[in-house]
């Protein structure tokens, strides 16, 4: 069972029921559950969308797009059925927050999905969990069944005359399926290859119908926004970055864990106070602030507020909220290699720059880390990554290119130290050096 | 869509709103590179070669998915764009073998061309390339994985284009790989379209690969000799010691109605031309009763003497003539003219696979009621009754699928059995096996959904097959004429069956279905016998009874189909012109080796009535075109051949030079020189196109748009509309129709001499057996 | 005709019934494909030709289409793995906290290399991408069970849990309680 943590600076909204047995529907009700959806039924769709816009809630899946805005793009009239699709594919390395939501508060996801459905006029929602989350899928399935039993889902939810169905779905191992259009493809039983945009999902999505796709945390936040009111929620964060979010602090900190902190919370404080500082009193070397696709920050760059705009200004991204802390005993070349290996493994292979680019970066870094690098390699890798950037079919190519460029730029010296057959200065006991076959 | 104006590279362009930028640019002569984009197939945006800069848009955009709108501004060539394309090519080349000199596609490879253009000459990668062994997926298709650039053209062509879906993609990322549907084997229609669309050397053709370098070939555009759809085909030819050989067939220039489409027969079935069984020397039966090689002079002398002797002694009625479904219009016209005027017989027929005569009769006096293939590919609604185009008319099936897919045409199918095209149909109607005759009545009742939606259609193209003969054709056509706004096409079997009928290979019909008794018809034919002659079965019967003195068979093999006592034919002097020693030829007294359709020029008419030019591509020492053989035979009989072929006349505009294929232009230049020197541009008596004027003059419906015809386009006959047309008086006997029912890999007698088609038949039989065993 | 739980299905009656229901569940039948493949693999151990064929028939698509999709997803396999498939996450958060050491230790204890299967068919071990347990790194999954906060020294204990059927039963009881 994943360990829960807490810290006084936390403002627990999404995580308020963690560890409180809220998987049980009665317990969820005791803890104020399904009140938000009743409020929404009373207030109507326009009100919900306006509340969501005013809340400043930005998508927690990575791109940080305003949830209210996204919902407002769905056409009122549609010949085809509309759908809500909850993205629980959670695969960006460094990210494990949706994991806890499904584990501790499945009904919050259901409630948020119903509200999204009411807001845009959808009668069906899908909750898609990555295949590895089988035990969480079982929890979700049970929760959905309970909600049906109580009449919270079905043909006549809460006796309101509205229909809403939820179907849970499992993936089978594919990071790219987290990309919204690839997610729809996967849900339609196809290869996880993204779709050409436009049209955007809000207009032509799942089975050709208008579809709202939101991250599981975004959806689980919705009832909180409704309950406490958009203004109060927005006020917790910074301008244009409403509320709180779940930060997943991992790597070389004393107290790794998922902490719910207000948007704009200082990164340095997050590492040194909330997460207890660097493990074993070592020194900080670098921080990946928002999941493995976001460019690395140096220790001198981390005195920033963790919201989409400030992290962006610092040259990186808030992404999925996965803060990965790296200490000074870590080989950045190896870290870069592991990062790139991931994207090479997960590239769907559709477009040339990503398919070939990630593969070549991985090969080059493998050889480089093994001590067979040359002067030209550094420039070549930089050239390659720069030529992938912005040229791929979907953002996965960027997700591989951006961190690569940052590693090469910010840690060039360390790359140079690997040249000329020098063994990796950080080679660890018991772990054989990767060799080139 | 209304037109919009936008700017590309500083030029103002106009196109309908929503046009893809890449198409709009190509139309305007601005070439945007692309690997994955293929017109008519679904969009991929995968290769990223077509990137362009659009004003006010932060990232480069793909021209293959960007639709044009008013006022947009694009740049398609700039250092930034060139760099993006170059980097993409570099990435591809990282794993791509750089052995262009030994690659089958070297010289016609899009990757090679792009590399040349964007100069990705320097390798940034030192790692070992992925290597995989080449795979053979079928006798026709080989796959070399390392050369594959994953443009997905093959998958889409097979799926969307052919509706076969035999190619897939497995794995992901750099491990992605194209796979065939049956454990490394292809279970499909073997059309080879995947090979054709592959921009590199990843998919190669079993029959062509590693035979030649592309630049060693000349390309001759002609018409496929197999089915009655008449695909335009470009033959890649190469000189050999004894002529010229065909090494490849495709239609990559997308000219003609078939665009780039060819089926397995058109693409691989040309190899009968090179068969070791080809006859290359005349054969004459000797005193011992054995066929033995002879010179052309001797063989023609023997044949001519015998024909003359029998005509003069017993009259023309003692001679029979059987023509071909595969020879050209000019040859067929000449054959019947020879029969009627020289042999003085109306005993002339061909192996009828369709009742074109009934069709012509039914349409008599109407105008514009026949549908060309072009009509079919643009029609909004089509009714297909009977037949199975996927097997028997692959091009028609392709055009129907394409029309449904791209233009949302509505296809209605009425048939006694399910067919593959049902998948494209808007509605289907099952008919009892004998239900075709009463179809018109059924449709008029209008009670079923099927007939209701049909009735709601404003216009209709009706396609029907051999299930309709005689009166049934009359009824169906009458139904359509009454309904209004209907055009028809009648589906026959061989590459020039329609031409054989149009050119009057009938005992009772002259060219253009003019009844033999029609007063004044073909008055310029000297000594034309007045009474109808014998049909093909009657001739064979007469021959068996010893009543026929001689039988001239041109490009036909009636013996293979008729139940005959071979010995009984020994009293008939049989002359056969053919490519092979067929069952019929084996019984002959004189066998004259003929050229195939790929070895001569002329015109052919497909089953829809579209006429196309045939051009000489291959050459074979020892053989002669049937046209020349007939002229020489007539000459040997002492006939003034200029009465048969009006050669040498001023004003004969027959040959503009293009008819000689590989030698195109030669005659043209010659004619120009002659005219410049005030000399007559003369045509030889062996030039089939010398007859074209006469055909135009005498055959109703064959008024031809020559510029288009000679330019290699299809020209629709106006059979019914011709003022000189005389309606057919008597209905032909439906029992004379014997459909061939050739399938994807069979092509009558000819197909039996194609190794490629035989291999494909075996391969698919094995696939079928395996599926059945599962 | 698609096989039903009653007829000649390759799967257990319970799973076959589940599949019968699964194809009815979605607006479009094909949406059942990926779950069906995964559940079939859970029961059969891998996607054999027969599994692919039956799934294709149930969904109403070609076997090629099934393979196109199945080969895309990394959890689906075409060869048997061990009864307990140990998946060690070595992605960044886990790597930073010793995942490779844990991975090495599993291989040592089991005497197999990457993707190896023990000779008794009980265990297999492979390196996998991030499994969404970054804050409790290093983490592994044995089939679908998560084990967090690992150290190489915890490896023998984890193996014992799966080796020892009694403990297994206890675990089951614990789960049911
Ligand atoms: C390669 C890639 C992987 C992604 N993976 C996930 C994911 O695992 N979970 C997620 O919620 N969003 C993921 N996203 C973002 C989604 O595309 C989408 O923006 C998001 O689900 C929208 O929800 P939100 O607006 O609530 O963030 C991914 C995007 C890309 C490009
Ligand atoms: S960038 Fe291209 S290859 Fe990469 S995941 Fe996206 S579409 Fe697939
Ligand atoms: S042609 Fe546009 S991306 Fe390939």
XYZ file of C-alpha atoms in Angstrom, chain A residues 33-429:
397
model
C -19.715 13.163 -1.178
C -22.217 13.584 -4.022
C -23.313 16.955 -2.668
C -21.571 18.840 -5.470
C -23.401 16.934 -8.163
C -26.739 17.682 -6.503
C -25.848 21.352 -6.468
C -25.006 21.139 -10.161
C -28.287 19.423 -10.973
C -30.026 22.353 -9.356
C -27.953 25.038 -11.033
C -27.754 23.801 -14.627
C -25.062 23.457 -17.287
C -24.238 27.130 -17.962
C -23.633 27.762 -14.324
C -21.295 24.782 -14.031
C -19.206 25.890 -16.989
C -19.009 29.449 -15.670
C -17.952 28.197 -12.235
C -15.268 26.052 -13.801
C -13.974 28.946 -15.870
C -13.918 31.231 -12.854
C -12.111 28.679 -10.706
C -8.916 28.967 -12.733
C -8.631 25.172 -12.650
C -6.123 24.188 -15.259
C -5.719 20.669 -16.530
C -3.588 18.451 -14.369
C -2.642 16.094 -17.193
C 0.263 18.208 -18.340
C -0.765 20.909 -20.747
C -2.518 23.045 -18.138
C -5.433 24.080 -20.302
C -8.374 25.747 -18.542
C -10.927 23.039 -17.793
C -13.873 25.453 -17.998
C -12.740 26.713 -21.385
C -12.375 23.191 -22.714
C -15.893 22.324 -21.608
C -17.259 25.449 -23.235
C -15.933 24.338 -26.647
C -18.339 21.423 -26.767
C -21.177 22.268 -29.148
C -24.577 22.501 -27.490
C -26.277 20.598 -30.276
C -24.745 17.492 -31.683
C -26.065 14.775 -33.952
C -23.728 12.275 -32.344
C -23.656 11.431 -28.639
C -21.222 13.396 -26.485
C -18.813 11.751 -24.110
C -16.664 12.463 -21.077
C -13.352 10.698 -21.050
C -11.322 10.597 -17.872
C -7.647 10.200 -18.539
C -6.187 7.882 -15.918
C -3.386 6.632 -18.095
C -0.890 8.289 -15.752
C 2.391 7.251 -17.313
C 4.643 10.263 -17.293
C 7.680 9.207 -15.223
C 7.672 10.988 -11.895
C 3.884 11.042 -11.665
C 1.762 8.890 -9.323
C -0.994 11.147 -8.079
C -3.939 9.670 -9.993
C -2.851 6.371 -8.449
C -3.788 7.707 -4.998
C -7.026 9.251 -6.180
C -8.250 5.965 -7.650
C -7.043 4.147 -4.538
C -8.582 6.387 -1.908
C -11.328 8.413 -3.497
C -12.864 6.693 -6.513
C -16.252 8.313 -5.978
C -14.721 11.753 -6.385
C -13.756 10.714 -9.907
C -17.254 9.438 -10.557
C -18.822 12.578 -9.148
C -16.553 14.818 -11.221
C -17.346 12.826 -14.339
C -21.088 13.183 -13.783
C -20.697 16.925 -13.290
C -18.681 17.223 -16.506
C -21.412 15.274 -18.244
C -24.103 17.581 -16.915
C -22.082 20.609 -17.961
C -21.726 19.602 -21.612
C -24.801 17.435 -22.065
C -23.059 14.071 -22.271
C -24.831 10.920 -21.209
C -21.847 8.666 -21.027
C -18.445 8.813 -19.432
C -15.414 6.578 -19.672
C -12.768 6.206 -17.026
C -9.629 4.847 -18.634
C -6.927 3.483 -16.347
C -3.537 2.339 -17.477
C -3.277 -1.454 -17.643
C -0.809 -1.665 -14.783
C -3.431 -0.191 -12.431
C -5.474 -3.377 -12.316
C -6.083 -3.222 -8.565
C -7.197 0.375 -8.920
C -9.475 -0.555 -11.806
C -11.121 -3.083 -9.518
C -11.655 -0.376 -6.906
C -13.100 1.940 -9.546
C -15.345 -0.806 -10.895
C -16.707 -1.494 -7.442
C -17.331 2.195 -6.860
C -19.132 2.530 -10.185
C -21.280 -0.498 -9.385
C -22.165 1.018 -5.991
C -23.075 4.315 -7.634
C -25.364 2.468 -10.042
C -26.967 0.655 -7.102
C -27.766 3.940 -5.446
C -29.178 5.451 -8.616
C -26.360 7.969 -8.874
C -25.605 6.515 -12.269
C -28.054 5.169 -14.779
C -31.094 6.328 -16.667
C -32.357 8.686 -13.984
C -29.535 9.910 -11.816
C -30.494 11.203 -8.383
C -34.072 11.062 -9.567
C -33.395 14.083 -11.744
C -34.524 12.590 -15.012
C -30.979 12.903 -16.360
C -29.158 9.901 -17.730
C -25.507 9.206 -17.121
C -23.581 6.001 -17.639
C -19.984 5.272 -16.743
C -17.804 2.621 -18.281
C -14.401 1.791 -16.858
C -11.666 0.738 -19.202
C -8.190 -0.715 -18.943
C -5.179 0.055 -21.084
C -2.448 -2.470 -21.725
C 0.843 -0.652 -21.425
C 1.427 2.399 -23.595
C 2.477 5.861 -22.479
C 1.435 7.468 -25.753
C -2.130 6.442 -25.060
C -2.163 9.213 -22.434
C -2.199 11.724 -25.289
C -5.837 12.596 -25.631
C -6.450 11.574 -29.238
C -4.384 8.396 -28.889
C -6.461 7.697 -25.793
C -9.620 7.781 -27.875
C -8.049 5.477 -30.430
C -7.132 3.043 -27.682
C -10.598 3.201 -26.234
C -11.918 2.370 -29.681
C -9.765 -0.755 -29.659
C -7.010 0.501 -31.909
C -3.301 1.162 -31.853
C -2.452 4.132 -29.681
C -1.613 6.481 -32.505
C -2.763 10.074 -32.157
C -5.249 11.652 -34.528
C -4.791 14.574 -36.862
C -5.983 17.806 -35.282
C -8.137 19.669 -36.048
C -10.798 18.503 -35.506
C -10.295 18.678 -31.759
C -11.940 16.122 -29.466
C -14.413 18.663 -28.138
C -15.904 18.723 -31.631
C -15.096 15.290 -33.095
C -13.894 12.822 -30.514
C -14.725 9.368 -29.299
C -16.836 7.438 -31.846
C -16.995 10.719 -33.726
C -18.947 12.495 -30.992
C -17.908 15.648 -29.111
C -15.724 14.559 -26.217
C -14.314 16.206 -23.124
C -11.048 14.677 -22.050
C -9.669 15.529 -18.658
C -7.057 14.134 -16.409
C -8.312 12.134 -13.418
C -7.032 14.718 -10.954
C -8.726 17.521 -12.869
C -11.973 15.576 -12.700
C -11.563 14.699 -9.011
C -11.031 18.395 -8.310
C -14.314 19.396 -9.912
C -16.569 18.471 -6.950
C -14.247 20.445 -4.663
C -14.540 23.522 -6.843
C -18.308 23.223 -6.894
C -18.542 22.654 -3.146
C -16.303 25.497 -2.039
C -17.183 27.899 -4.859
C -15.069 29.039 -7.742
C -13.866 32.232 -6.098
C -12.668 30.538 -2.934
C -10.934 27.852 -4.965
C -9.245 30.316 -7.292
C -8.047 32.388 -4.348
C -5.929 29.505 -3.070
C -3.573 29.710 -5.999
C -1.929 32.399 -8.051
C -3.441 34.494 -10.840
C -4.608 32.263 -13.744
C -3.546 29.216 -11.712
C -6.421 28.421 -9.396
C -6.416 26.155 -6.380
C -4.128 23.402 -5.269
C -2.591 20.466 -7.000
C -1.034 17.163 -6.098
C 2.730 17.379 -6.374
C 4.560 14.075 -6.608
C 7.949 14.585 -5.074
C 10.281 11.713 -5.811
C 13.942 10.944 -6.117
C 16.636 11.941 -3.664
C 14.553 13.602 -0.962
C 14.135 12.506 2.617
C 10.338 12.276 2.483
C 9.145 11.523 -1.013
C 5.422 11.502 -1.480
C 2.341 13.090 -2.953
C 1.630 16.461 -1.320
C -1.292 18.739 -2.052
C -0.002 22.277 -2.110
C -1.391 25.531 -3.427
C -0.491 26.454 -6.965
C 2.516 28.723 -6.954
C 4.124 27.090 -3.911
C 7.851 27.696 -3.892
C 9.808 24.814 -5.411
C 12.809 25.213 -3.185
C 10.600 25.136 -0.109
C 8.813 22.139 -1.522
C 12.060 20.206 -1.742
C 13.775 21.390 1.402
C 10.858 21.795 3.808
C 7.920 19.759 2.603
C 9.926 16.794 1.377
C 12.567 17.059 4.059
C 15.543 18.081 1.940
C 18.075 16.025 0.071
C 18.506 12.476 1.248
C 21.492 11.779 3.469
C 22.420 15.440 3.624
C 23.783 15.390 0.121
C 23.775 18.323 -2.233
C 21.149 19.088 -4.815
C 22.283 18.704 -8.387
C 19.156 19.194 -10.453
C 15.371 19.093 -10.399
C 12.980 17.885 -13.043
C 9.937 19.957 -12.109
C 6.952 18.447 -13.923
C 7.516 14.888 -15.051
C 10.336 13.504 -17.126
C 9.448 15.461 -20.255
C 10.094 18.826 -18.654
C 13.498 20.483 -18.960
C 15.749 20.069 -15.932
C 16.368 22.988 -13.570
C 19.647 23.738 -11.830
C 19.745 24.411 -8.051
C 20.052 28.122 -8.722
C 16.880 28.052 -10.825
C 14.494 26.557 -8.297
C 13.520 29.563 -6.253
C 10.274 29.834 -8.189
C 6.573 29.444 -7.587
C 5.161 26.206 -8.908
C 2.500 27.348 -11.277
C 2.241 26.969 -15.048
C 3.362 30.509 -15.787
C 6.298 30.846 -13.415
C 7.818 27.488 -14.269
C 7.354 28.342 -17.914
C 9.194 31.559 -17.401
C 12.045 29.638 -15.782
C 12.422 27.686 -19.040
C 10.660 24.533 -18.017
C 7.102 23.319 -17.490
C 4.821 22.434 -14.629
C 3.601 19.436 -16.614
C 2.030 16.638 -14.626
C 3.318 17.744 -11.253
C 6.068 15.146 -10.926
C 9.003 16.770 -9.168
C 12.057 14.560 -9.508
C 14.952 15.566 -7.284
C 18.480 14.589 -8.246
C 21.435 14.687 -5.900
C 25.081 15.327 -6.657
C 25.991 11.629 -6.718
C 23.963 11.081 -9.857
C 25.314 10.806 -13.343
C 23.333 13.168 -15.528
C 24.332 11.287 -18.662
C 22.814 8.135 -17.261
C 19.753 10.065 -16.147
C 19.385 11.532 -19.622
C 19.850 8.101 -21.153
C 17.161 6.599 -18.936
C 14.830 9.449 -19.772
C 15.373 9.085 -23.506
C 15.180 5.290 -23.402
C 11.695 5.752 -22.062
C 10.563 7.973 -24.905
C 12.185 5.707 -27.474
C 10.327 2.771 -25.947
C 7.061 4.662 -25.887
C 7.157 6.464 -29.216
C 4.197 5.205 -31.170
C 6.367 5.225 -34.267
C 3.889 7.100 -36.396
C 6.006 10.048 -37.451
C 9.571 9.999 -38.655
C 11.190 12.630 -36.412
C 9.957 11.035 -33.205
C 10.331 7.391 -34.199
C 13.812 7.740 -35.613
C 14.889 10.653 -33.440
C 14.208 9.020 -30.092
C 15.850 5.837 -31.317
C 18.999 7.630 -32.424
C 19.181 9.685 -29.252
C 18.918 6.524 -27.228
C 21.596 4.781 -29.236
C 23.935 7.737 -29.089
C 23.473 8.219 -25.370
C 23.958 4.534 -24.687
C 27.266 4.563 -26.455
C 28.178 7.880 -24.935
C 27.474 6.767 -21.401
C 29.448 3.607 -21.976
C 32.475 5.758 -22.641
C 32.567 5.510 -26.410
C 31.397 9.032 -27.094
C 33.133 11.501 -29.336
C 33.320 15.266 -29.414
C 30.967 15.326 -32.355
C 28.299 13.381 -30.478
C 27.366 16.242 -28.206
C 26.733 18.533 -31.143
C 24.972 15.804 -33.056
C 22.610 15.005 -30.222
C 21.860 18.674 -29.792
C 21.256 19.012 -33.558
C 19.018 15.973 -33.548
C 16.930 17.118 -30.599
C 16.577 20.622 -31.997
C 15.400 19.195 -35.280
C 12.757 17.085 -33.565
C 11.417 19.990 -31.571
C 8.103 21.240 -32.908
C 8.255 18.966 -35.940
C 6.578 15.835 -34.661
C 3.007 14.716 -35.060
C 2.202 14.923 -31.378
C 3.998 16.370 -28.352
C 5.824 13.128 -27.495
C 8.635 14.139 -29.787
C 8.959 17.413 -27.916
C 8.804 15.527 -24.642
C 11.967 13.734 -25.674
C 13.674 16.659 -27.330
C 13.164 19.299 -24.643
C 14.834 17.516 -21.733
C 17.670 16.385 -24.024
C 18.426 19.922 -25.061
C 18.355 21.054 -21.423
C 20.660 18.249 -20.230
C 23.153 18.932 -22.986
C 23.110 22.639 -22.395
C 23.111 22.708 -18.608
C 25.421 19.758 -18.028
C 27.720 19.995 -21.019
C 30.772 19.672 -18.782
C 29.531 16.400 -17.397
C 28.985 15.081 -20.900
C 32.502 16.129 -21.802
C 33.807 14.281 -18.762
C 32.509 11.073 -20.283
C 34.590 11.511 -23.398
C 37.753 9.740 -24.409
C 36.938 6.414 -22.886
C 36.654 7.795 -19.356
C 34.462 5.526 -17.299
C 31.414 7.123 -15.806
C 32.558 9.012 -12.702
C 29.394 7.963 -10.912
C 29.496 4.267 -11.738
C 27.628 2.465 -8.992
C 28.646 -0.647 -7.181
